Short mmCIF file of C-alpha atoms in Angstrom, two decimals:
data_model
loop_
_atom_site.label_atom_id
_atom_site.label_comp_id
_atom_site.label_asym_id
_atom_site.label_seq_id
_atom_site.Cartn_x
_atom_site.Cartn_y
_atom_site.Cartn_z
CA UNK A 1 389.37 96.48 207.02
CA UNK A 2 388.90 96.78 203.27
CA UNK A 3 385.34 96.61 202.07
CA UNK A 4 384.57 95.23 198.65
CA UNK A 5 384.35 98.82 197.42
CA UNK A 6 387.93 99.36 198.49
CA UNK A 7 387.41 101.51 201.60
CA UNK A 8 389.84 101.21 204.48
CA UNK A 9 388.22 100.73 207.90
CA UNK A 10 391.26 100.06 210.02
CA UNK A 11 394.52 102.01 210.19
CA UNK A 12 397.57 100.89 208.27
CA UNK A 13 399.99 98.76 210.28
CA UNK A 14 402.26 100.58 212.71
CA UNK A 15 405.90 101.31 211.93
CA UNK A 16 406.86 98.51 214.35
CA UNK A 17 404.76 96.02 212.36
CA UNK A 18 406.33 97.20 209.12
CA UNK A 19 409.83 96.85 210.59
CA UNK A 20 409.19 93.30 211.75
CA UNK A 21 407.80 92.42 208.33
CA UNK A 22 410.74 93.96 206.45
CA UNK A 23 413.32 92.35 208.68
CA UNK A 24 412.44 88.94 207.27
CA UNK A 25 411.68 89.69 203.62
CA UNK A 26 413.23 91.39 200.62
CA UNK A 27 411.19 93.73 198.45
CA UNK A 28 408.70 91.76 196.40
CA UNK A 29 407.06 92.19 193.02
CA UNK A 30 403.31 91.69 193.52
CA UNK A 31 400.59 91.20 190.90
CA UNK A 32 396.97 91.91 191.92
CA UNK A 33 394.20 90.45 189.72
CA UNK A 34 390.95 92.00 190.98
CA UNK A 35 387.82 93.34 189.25
CA UNK A 36 387.13 95.82 192.06
CA UNK A 37 389.43 98.71 191.19
CA UNK A 38 388.79 100.35 194.56
CA UNK A 39 390.05 97.30 196.45
CA UNK A 40 392.99 96.98 194.06
CA UNK A 41 394.05 100.56 194.74
CA UNK A 42 393.80 100.15 198.50
CA UNK A 43 395.89 96.95 198.40
CA UNK A 44 398.40 98.61 196.11
CA UNK A 45 398.73 101.51 198.54
CA UNK A 46 399.22 99.13 201.47
CA UNK A 47 401.90 97.04 199.76
CA UNK A 48 403.68 100.06 198.30
CA UNK A 49 403.87 101.51 201.82
CA UNK A 50 405.91 98.38 202.59
CA UNK A 51 408.27 99.26 199.68
CA UNK A 52 407.03 96.46 197.42
CA UNK A 53 406.50 96.86 193.66
CA UNK A 54 402.85 96.37 192.73
CA UNK A 55 400.95 95.95 189.45
CA UNK A 56 397.14 95.72 189.31
CA UNK A 57 394.93 94.45 186.50
CA UNK A 58 391.29 93.52 185.99
CA UNK A 59 391.92 92.04 182.53
CA UNK A 60 392.43 88.26 182.32
CA UNK A 61 394.48 88.38 179.12
CA UNK A 62 396.82 90.95 180.61
CA UNK A 63 397.23 88.93 183.82
CA UNK A 64 398.12 85.81 181.81
CA UNK A 65 400.64 87.80 179.74
CA UNK A 66 402.21 89.30 182.86
CA UNK A 67 402.56 85.87 184.47
CA UNK A 68 404.15 84.53 181.29
CA UNK A 69 406.53 87.41 180.55
CA UNK A 70 407.63 88.76 183.93
CA UNK A 71 408.87 87.29 187.24
CA UNK A 72 406.50 87.78 190.20
CA UNK A 73 406.84 86.85 193.84
CA UNK A 74 403.09 86.80 194.67
CA UNK A 75 399.74 86.84 192.83
CA UNK A 76 396.71 88.19 194.74
CA UNK A 77 393.71 86.93 192.76
CA UNK A 78 389.99 87.50 193.28
CA UNK A 79 387.70 84.48 193.31
CA UNK A 80 385.73 86.02 190.45
CA UNK A 81 388.74 86.35 188.16
CA UNK A 82 389.95 82.86 189.02
CA UNK A 83 386.51 81.40 188.27
CA UNK A 84 386.32 83.33 184.99
CA UNK A 85 389.76 82.01 184.00
CA UNK A 86 388.75 78.34 184.28
CA UNK A 87 387.05 78.38 180.88
CA UNK A 88 390.21 79.13 178.90
CA UNK A 89 393.30 78.84 181.10
CA UNK A 90 393.33 78.49 184.89
CA UNK A 91 395.19 81.42 186.49
CA UNK A 92 396.37 79.23 189.37
CA UNK A 93 397.84 76.77 186.89
CA UNK A 94 399.48 79.62 184.97
CA UNK A 95 401.06 80.89 188.19
CA UNK A 96 402.23 77.40 189.14
CA UNK A 97 403.74 76.77 185.70
CA UNK A 98 405.56 80.11 185.43
CA UNK A 99 409.35 79.94 184.94
CA UNK A 100 409.64 80.62 188.68
CA UNK A 101 406.37 79.37 190.27
CA UNK A 102 404.26 82.17 191.78
CA UNK A 103 402.41 81.62 195.10
CA UNK A 104 398.74 82.65 194.89
CA UNK A 105 396.61 84.31 197.58
CA UNK A 106 392.90 84.02 196.73
CA UNK A 107 390.51 86.78 197.83
CA UNK A 108 386.90 85.62 198.25
CA UNK A 109 383.78 86.57 200.17
CA UNK A 110 382.38 84.12 202.74
CA UNK A 111 379.53 83.43 200.30
CA UNK A 112 382.22 82.06 197.95
CA UNK A 113 383.39 79.56 200.60
CA UNK A 114 383.55 76.63 198.18
CA UNK A 115 385.65 78.62 195.73
CA UNK A 116 388.14 79.42 198.48
CA UNK A 117 388.27 75.75 199.43
CA UNK A 118 388.72 74.66 195.80
CA UNK A 119 391.52 77.19 195.34
CA UNK A 120 393.43 75.82 198.32
CA UNK A 121 393.13 72.31 196.86
CA UNK A 122 394.24 73.65 193.47
CA UNK A 123 397.43 74.98 195.01
CA UNK A 124 396.67 78.46 196.38
CA UNK A 125 398.83 79.39 199.35
CA UNK A 126 396.11 81.15 201.35
CA UNK A 127 392.51 82.32 201.22
CA UNK A 128 391.63 85.84 202.42
CA UNK A 129 387.94 86.35 203.25
CA UNK A 130 386.43 89.67 202.13
CA UNK A 131 386.17 92.29 203.50
CA UNK A 132 389.96 92.12 203.89
CA UNK A 133 391.73 93.49 206.94
CA UNK A 134 395.09 95.15 206.40
CA UNK A 135 396.75 92.84 208.94
CA UNK A 136 395.28 89.79 207.15
CA UNK A 137 396.54 91.08 203.80
CA UNK A 138 400.05 91.42 205.22
CA UNK A 139 399.91 87.94 206.74
CA UNK A 140 398.74 86.55 203.41
CA UNK A 141 401.65 88.28 201.67
CA UNK A 142 404.12 86.98 204.23
CA UNK A 143 402.79 83.43 203.91
CA UNK A 144 403.12 83.58 200.14
CA UNK A 145 406.66 84.96 200.29
CA UNK A 146 407.73 82.25 202.71
CA UNK A 147 406.09 79.35 200.86
CA UNK A 148 408.26 76.26 200.46
CA UNK A 149 407.87 74.51 197.10
CA UNK A 150 408.41 70.95 198.26
CA UNK A 151 407.06 69.26 195.15
CA UNK A 152 408.53 71.41 192.38
CA UNK A 153 409.22 69.45 189.20
CA UNK A 154 412.87 68.57 188.78
CA UNK A 155 414.39 70.40 185.83
CA UNK A 156 416.82 68.43 183.60
CA UNK A 157 420.44 69.10 184.49
CA UNK A 158 422.60 70.80 181.81
CA UNK A 159 425.04 68.53 180.01
CA UNK A 160 428.12 70.10 181.60
CA UNK A 161 426.90 69.38 185.16
CA UNK A 162 427.63 65.83 186.33
CA UNK A 163 424.44 64.23 187.66
CA UNK A 164 426.22 63.19 190.85
CA UNK A 165 427.21 66.80 191.68
CA UNK A 166 424.57 67.15 194.39
CA UNK A 167 422.99 64.13 196.04
CA UNK A 168 419.35 64.40 197.05
CA UNK A 169 418.58 62.07 199.93
CA UNK A 170 415.13 60.43 199.72
CA UNK A 171 414.69 62.42 196.49
CA UNK A 172 414.27 65.78 198.24
CA UNK A 173 416.88 66.52 200.95
CA UNK A 174 420.27 68.15 200.31
CA UNK A 175 422.97 68.19 202.99
CA UNK A 176 426.02 66.24 204.17
CA UNK A 177 426.59 67.77 207.61
CA UNK A 178 426.77 65.26 210.48
CA UNK A 179 423.47 66.55 211.89
CA UNK A 180 421.78 65.85 208.55
CA UNK A 181 423.26 62.38 208.30
CA UNK A 182 421.87 61.62 211.76
CA UNK A 183 418.45 62.71 210.51
CA UNK A 184 418.77 60.47 207.44
CA UNK A 185 419.44 57.53 209.76
CA UNK A 186 416.43 58.49 211.88
CA UNK A 187 414.19 58.70 208.81
CA UNK A 188 415.37 55.25 207.68
CA UNK A 189 414.43 53.79 211.06
CA UNK A 190 410.94 55.27 211.30
CA UNK A 191 409.88 55.30 207.64
CA UNK A 192 408.14 51.92 207.57
CA UNK A 193 406.37 52.33 210.88
CA UNK A 194 403.01 54.06 211.17
CA UNK A 195 404.17 56.23 214.05
CA UNK A 196 402.96 59.81 214.13
CA UNK A 197 405.93 62.12 213.54
CA UNK A 198 406.41 65.63 214.93
CA UNK A 199 408.89 67.78 213.00
CA UNK A 200 410.35 70.64 215.01
CA UNK A 201 412.53 73.40 213.66
CA UNK A 202 412.74 77.09 212.95
CA UNK A 203 410.79 78.67 210.12
CA UNK A 204 412.42 77.99 206.76
CA UNK A 205 414.31 74.83 207.71
CA UNK A 206 412.36 72.72 205.21
CA UNK A 207 409.95 70.80 207.43
CA UNK A 208 407.69 69.93 204.50
CA UNK A 209 410.66 68.45 202.64
CA UNK A 210 411.49 66.29 205.66
CA UNK A 211 407.88 65.13 205.81
CA UNK A 212 408.07 64.25 202.12
CA UNK A 213 411.33 62.38 202.77
CA UNK A 214 409.65 60.22 205.43
CA UNK A 215 406.80 59.55 202.99
CA UNK A 216 409.16 58.72 200.11
CA UNK A 217 411.11 56.25 202.26
CA UNK A 218 407.98 54.47 203.50
CA UNK A 219 405.74 51.76 202.09
CA UNK A 220 403.17 54.51 201.53
CA UNK A 221 405.35 56.22 198.90
CA UNK A 222 403.08 55.19 196.01
CA UNK A 223 400.05 56.65 197.74
CA UNK A 224 399.23 60.39 198.08
CA UNK A 225 401.31 62.88 200.05
CA UNK A 226 398.95 65.71 201.03
CA UNK A 227 400.14 68.88 202.78
CA UNK A 228 398.09 71.59 204.46
CA UNK A 229 399.21 74.75 206.27
CA UNK A 230 396.93 74.92 209.30
CA UNK A 231 397.77 78.59 209.88
CA UNK A 232 396.61 79.56 206.38
CA UNK A 233 392.96 78.65 206.92
CA UNK A 234 390.20 80.02 209.16
CA UNK A 235 389.01 77.44 211.72
CA UNK A 236 385.73 76.60 209.93
CA UNK A 237 387.51 76.13 206.60
CA UNK A 238 390.26 74.04 208.22
CA UNK A 239 387.72 71.63 209.73
CA UNK A 240 385.96 71.27 206.39
CA UNK A 241 389.28 70.94 204.57
CA UNK A 242 390.52 68.14 206.82
CA UNK A 243 387.34 66.15 207.36
CA UNK A 244 385.10 67.18 204.46
CA UNK A 245 381.51 68.41 204.68
CA UNK A 246 378.01 67.54 203.55
CA UNK A 247 375.88 69.71 201.31
CA UNK A 248 373.94 72.28 203.32
CA UNK A 249 376.00 71.83 206.50
CA UNK A 250 376.79 75.57 206.55
CA UNK A 251 376.27 78.67 204.43
CA UNK A 252 378.08 78.23 201.13
CA UNK A 253 378.26 74.41 201.30
CA UNK A 254 376.47 73.79 198.01
CA UNK A 255 377.77 70.25 197.50
CA UNK A 256 379.40 67.37 199.37
CA UNK A 257 383.15 67.74 199.79
CA UNK A 258 385.79 65.09 200.47
CA UNK A 259 388.29 65.98 203.21
CA UNK A 260 392.07 65.78 203.01
CA UNK A 261 392.12 62.74 205.31
CA UNK A 262 390.15 60.94 202.60
CA UNK A 263 392.29 62.40 199.81
CA UNK A 264 395.41 61.06 201.55
CA UNK A 265 393.92 57.57 202.04
CA UNK A 266 396.74 55.02 202.21
CA UNK A 267 399.34 57.76 202.18
CA UNK A 268 400.59 60.62 204.35
CA UNK A 269 398.91 63.81 205.59
CA UNK A 270 401.29 66.62 206.55
CA UNK A 271 399.88 69.17 209.02
CA UNK A 272 402.14 72.21 209.02
CA UNK A 273 401.95 74.91 211.73
CA UNK A 274 400.11 72.51 214.04
CA UNK A 275 400.66 74.86 216.98
CA UNK A 276 398.29 77.41 215.45
CA UNK A 277 395.08 75.36 215.59
CA UNK A 278 392.36 76.13 218.13
CA UNK A 279 391.71 74.11 221.29
CA UNK A 280 388.45 72.78 219.80
CA UNK A 281 390.24 71.63 216.65
CA UNK A 282 392.96 70.05 218.80
CA UNK A 283 390.35 67.92 220.58
CA UNK A 284 388.83 66.83 217.26
CA UNK A 285 392.25 65.93 215.86
CA UNK A 286 393.14 64.00 219.01
CA UNK A 287 390.04 61.82 218.59
CA UNK A 288 390.87 61.19 214.94
CA UNK A 289 394.41 60.09 215.83
CA UNK A 290 393.10 57.81 218.58
CA UNK A 291 390.21 56.25 216.67
CA UNK A 292 391.45 56.57 213.06
CA UNK A 293 387.98 57.74 212.11
CA UNK A 294 386.64 61.07 210.90
CA UNK A 295 383.20 62.67 210.83
CA UNK A 296 382.55 65.14 207.97
CA UNK A 297 381.11 68.51 208.98
CA UNK A 298 377.31 68.17 209.09
CA UNK A 299 377.44 64.37 209.07
CA UNK A 300 376.65 61.68 211.63
CA UNK A 301 378.46 58.64 210.25
CA UNK A 302 382.08 57.96 211.20
CA UNK A 303 384.42 57.10 208.32
CA UNK A 304 387.52 54.95 208.82
CA UNK A 305 390.78 56.34 207.40
CA UNK A 306 394.21 54.80 206.84
CA UNK A 307 396.56 57.77 206.90
CA UNK A 308 399.93 58.46 208.48
CA UNK A 309 400.01 61.91 210.08
CA UNK A 310 403.17 64.02 210.17
CA UNK A 311 402.87 67.34 211.99
CA UNK A 312 405.28 70.27 212.14
CA UNK A 313 405.79 73.39 214.20
CA UNK A 314 408.30 76.16 214.77
CA UNK A 315 406.71 77.05 218.11
CA UNK A 316 407.65 76.13 221.66
CA UNK A 317 404.79 73.70 222.27
CA UNK A 318 405.86 73.10 225.86
CA UNK A 319 405.41 76.81 226.55
CA UNK A 320 402.03 76.82 224.77
CA UNK A 321 400.95 73.89 226.96
CA UNK A 322 401.95 75.81 230.09
CA UNK A 323 400.03 78.86 228.84
CA UNK A 324 396.91 76.79 228.15
CA UNK A 325 396.99 77.12 224.35
CA UNK A 326 397.89 73.53 223.45
CA UNK A 327 396.59 70.22 224.79
CA UNK A 328 399.16 68.07 226.57
CA UNK A 329 397.45 64.83 225.45
CA UNK A 330 397.61 65.89 221.79
CA UNK A 331 401.26 66.84 222.22
CA UNK A 332 402.09 63.33 223.47
CA UNK A 333 400.03 61.76 220.69
CA UNK A 334 401.83 63.79 218.00
CA UNK A 335 405.35 63.49 219.36
CA UNK A 336 405.59 59.70 219.35
CA UNK A 337 408.61 60.18 217.10
CA UNK A 338 410.04 63.74 217.20
CA UNK A 339 412.52 64.89 214.57
CA UNK A 340 414.53 68.02 215.39
CA UNK A 341 415.69 69.88 212.27
CA UNK A 342 418.81 72.01 212.84
CA UNK A 343 418.87 75.64 211.65
CA UNK A 344 421.13 76.42 208.71
CA UNK A 345 423.60 78.37 210.88
CA UNK A 346 424.38 75.13 212.71
CA UNK A 347 425.35 73.31 209.51
CA UNK A 348 427.34 75.94 207.67
CA UNK A 349 429.23 73.34 205.64
CA UNK A 350 425.96 72.70 203.76
CA UNK A 351 425.48 76.34 202.68
CA UNK A 352 427.64 76.06 199.55
CA UNK A 353 426.07 72.71 198.68
CA UNK A 354 422.55 74.13 198.96
CA UNK A 355 423.43 77.32 197.08
CA UNK A 356 424.86 75.29 194.19
CA UNK A 357 421.78 73.06 194.23
CA UNK A 358 419.48 76.07 193.84
CA UNK A 359 421.73 77.42 191.08
CA UNK A 360 421.55 74.07 189.28
CA UNK A 361 417.75 74.32 189.25
CA UNK A 362 417.91 77.83 187.79
CA UNK A 363 420.49 76.61 185.28
CA UNK A 364 418.07 73.96 184.07
CA UNK A 365 415.35 76.57 183.50
CA UNK A 366 417.69 79.16 181.97
CA UNK A 367 419.71 76.86 179.75
CA UNK A 368 423.08 78.01 181.11
CA UNK A 369 425.28 76.97 184.01
CA UNK A 370 425.29 79.35 187.00
CA UNK A 371 428.12 79.27 189.52
CA UNK A 372 429.15 81.16 192.66
CA UNK A 373 432.18 83.44 192.81
CA UNK A 374 434.45 82.58 195.79
CA UNK A 375 433.76 85.94 197.49
CA UNK A 376 430.01 85.40 197.16
CA UNK A 377 430.27 81.91 198.66
CA UNK A 378 432.33 83.27 201.56
CA UNK A 379 429.67 85.89 202.30
CA UNK A 380 426.91 83.26 202.21
CA UNK A 381 428.84 81.07 204.65
CA UNK A 382 429.47 84.01 207.00
CA UNK A 383 425.82 85.07 207.21
CA UNK A 384 423.66 83.78 210.09
CA UNK A 385 420.54 82.94 207.99
CA UNK A 386 417.67 83.72 210.38
CA UNK A 387 415.29 82.61 207.61
CA UNK A 388 417.26 79.38 207.11
CA UNK A 389 417.14 77.39 203.85
CA UNK A 390 414.12 79.30 202.54
CA UNK A 391 416.00 82.59 202.91
CA UNK A 392 419.04 81.10 201.15
CA UNK A 393 416.87 79.90 198.25
CA UNK A 394 415.21 83.31 197.89
CA UNK A 395 418.61 85.02 198.06
CA UNK A 396 419.99 82.88 195.22
CA UNK A 397 416.90 83.46 193.06
CA UNK A 398 417.08 87.20 193.76
CA UNK A 399 420.79 87.36 192.92
CA UNK A 400 420.18 85.72 189.54
CA UNK A 401 416.94 87.58 188.71
CA UNK A 402 417.88 91.07 189.86
CA UNK A 403 421.66 90.98 189.72
CA UNK A 404 421.68 89.47 186.27
CA UNK A 405 424.52 87.07 187.17
CA UNK A 406 426.71 88.41 184.37
CA UNK A 407 428.50 85.55 182.67
CA UNK A 408 426.36 83.16 184.72
CA UNK A 409 428.55 83.82 187.78
CA UNK A 410 426.89 85.15 190.93
CA UNK A 411 429.22 87.83 192.28
CA UNK A 412 429.46 89.34 195.75
CA UNK A 413 427.77 92.53 194.48
CA UNK A 414 424.71 90.50 193.40
CA UNK A 415 423.91 89.67 197.03
CA UNK A 416 421.78 91.85 199.37
CA UNK A 417 423.64 94.38 201.52
CA UNK A 418 422.97 92.56 204.80
CA UNK A 419 424.57 89.38 203.45
CA UNK A 420 427.36 91.05 201.51
CA UNK A 421 428.59 92.84 204.62
CA UNK A 422 428.09 89.94 207.03
CA UNK A 423 430.96 89.46 209.43
CA UNK A 424 432.46 86.08 210.18
CA UNK A 425 430.46 84.10 212.74
CA UNK A 426 431.33 85.26 216.26
CA UNK A 427 433.21 82.82 218.47
CA UNK A 428 431.28 81.15 221.23
CA UNK A 429 431.14 83.12 224.46
CA UNK A 430 433.71 81.97 227.02
CA UNK A 431 432.37 79.83 229.82
CA UNK A 432 433.48 80.21 233.41
CA UNK A 433 436.51 78.00 233.95
CA UNK A 434 435.15 76.37 237.08
CA UNK A 435 431.97 75.36 235.24
CA UNK A 436 433.76 74.05 232.19
CA UNK A 437 436.58 72.04 233.65
CA UNK A 438 437.78 69.88 230.78
CA UNK A 439 437.72 66.09 231.19
CA UNK A 440 441.14 64.57 231.68
CA UNK A 441 442.56 62.00 229.26
CA UNK A 442 445.23 60.86 231.69
CA UNK A 443 445.42 57.07 231.64
CA UNK A 444 442.60 56.74 229.09
CA UNK A 445 443.74 57.90 225.67
CA UNK A 446 440.84 58.31 223.24
CA UNK A 447 440.12 59.68 219.77
CA UNK A 448 439.64 63.42 219.36
CA UNK A 449 436.01 62.86 218.37
CA UNK A 450 435.32 60.84 221.53
CA UNK A 451 437.07 63.44 223.68
CA UNK A 452 435.08 66.33 222.17
CA UNK A 453 431.85 64.39 222.71
CA UNK A 454 432.79 63.92 226.36
CA UNK A 455 433.48 67.66 226.65
CA UNK A 456 430.08 68.44 225.12
CA UNK A 457 428.33 66.10 227.56
CA UNK A 458 430.15 67.77 230.48
CA UNK A 459 429.24 71.24 229.20
CA UNK A 460 425.54 70.42 228.79
CA UNK A 461 425.32 68.99 232.30
CA UNK A 462 426.97 72.11 233.74
CA UNK A 463 424.68 74.48 231.82
CA UNK A 464 421.59 72.54 232.94
CA UNK A 465 422.81 72.72 236.55
CA UNK A 466 423.38 76.48 236.27
CA UNK A 467 419.87 76.95 234.84
CA UNK A 468 418.20 74.67 237.41
CA UNK A 469 416.96 72.36 234.67
CA UNK A 470 415.36 75.12 232.58
CA UNK A 471 415.99 73.82 229.05
CA UNK A 472 414.93 77.05 227.32
CA UNK A 473 417.34 79.14 229.40
CA UNK A 474 420.09 76.56 228.91
CA UNK A 475 419.62 76.61 225.14
CA UNK A 476 419.82 80.42 225.14
CA UNK A 477 423.06 80.42 227.14
CA UNK A 478 424.47 77.71 224.87
CA UNK A 479 423.74 79.81 221.79
CA UNK A 480 421.73 77.10 220.01
CA UNK A 481 418.06 76.67 219.17
CA UNK A 482 415.76 74.94 221.65
CA UNK A 483 415.28 72.07 219.20
CA UNK A 484 419.03 71.55 218.85
CA UNK A 485 419.45 71.62 222.63
CA UNK A 486 416.75 68.93 223.01
CA UNK A 487 418.60 66.82 220.45
CA UNK A 488 421.87 67.23 222.35
CA UNK A 489 420.17 66.22 225.60
CA UNK A 490 418.84 63.07 223.95
CA UNK A 491 422.29 62.25 222.53
CA UNK A 492 423.96 62.54 225.93
CA UNK A 493 421.39 60.77 228.06
CA UNK A 494 423.17 58.28 230.36
#
């Protein structure tokens, strides 16, 4: 780990760890605001070993200038420098209001618990307790790089772009693929209920945006929408963050704190990465959902709350239940109304729409109109997008920021190598003829759409038979995500 004097007490991550990290992220430009030069140097060495560009500073004026004048992907900020900045210009606010908002990772000792908690409420992505372990620093960086900005202010569209160019459903969602339209219908149906919603989908599919869409469509829309990433907080801080605490209830609790359930009163609380919380926290959350009451840390009185809870996960919760890491009763309580979000590769017709939406946002900030060259669009549509919509957004921003987008046109050469050279999507693997006997239309003519739906139903039944009912294995053979396979099963239930 890193001590506050900057020493390194655990080895740097292995080459395997570095490979897994690099596979999902482009090189980043990182700013470190830290008074402890020893710690700054150790962090710089760690991040540079991952091929990132790093700048360190212990001067507040310089940090503000750097945030104003240069684009950054992440700001690592010490609690001391953040606290010092509050008198004449909050660093977190400066990062949030940069031309391209910068996620902030706060570094604070356990004695500065309240500062870490305040920073999370002020918009920090994560809080790293000192002394900092190298693995924790990398996780903090990865969280910051993958942050979804669900509530970014809408920039005014340039005059030459018709306002109807890209429709945003429920104010936040972009997409016209059939799978998206089905989700819009589902959101319409559940919005005005108080059912707990469980959003399931791969990382980067925009689960927070879907949660915000449900909130926006509901009668709670005028009340707060509060989001928290459960994986970003240590267990003790998460409990205090959700339920609040009383002064003196633990070391560092120097005043009473309101929890996020109270902050979201009358509105919606979004719990992202719900699969990461501990068994003890799961039991506490289950009681809150059942009783609609919370007990602040260190308190005895129960407080009633009126909050709709929307949870999200990219994990296989059924597998975690089998392995003893997730409570079955909480799973049933959360998944009253599941929403399965398809990965981007399963709605390729939306890729161009999303890319142009992201370009329109950059156009509003830049003052010019950015467009995609046909060859660049083709490459984007051919790529498999393991990081989904988040990866597409970062790719577009990178192409404009680093490629320059000469003439405000993003060219093929502005895209990363792995996307530029992407081959066309491979055809589906052939299925054994005996297992995929096509339904006959003899004597019962039907539309092509109805016939293809019948074929899909037949295929799913055959795959489930071959896999003896193992949905995970069936999804793998089918070449779709587990969430998509669950959705298909629901669609074709007799």
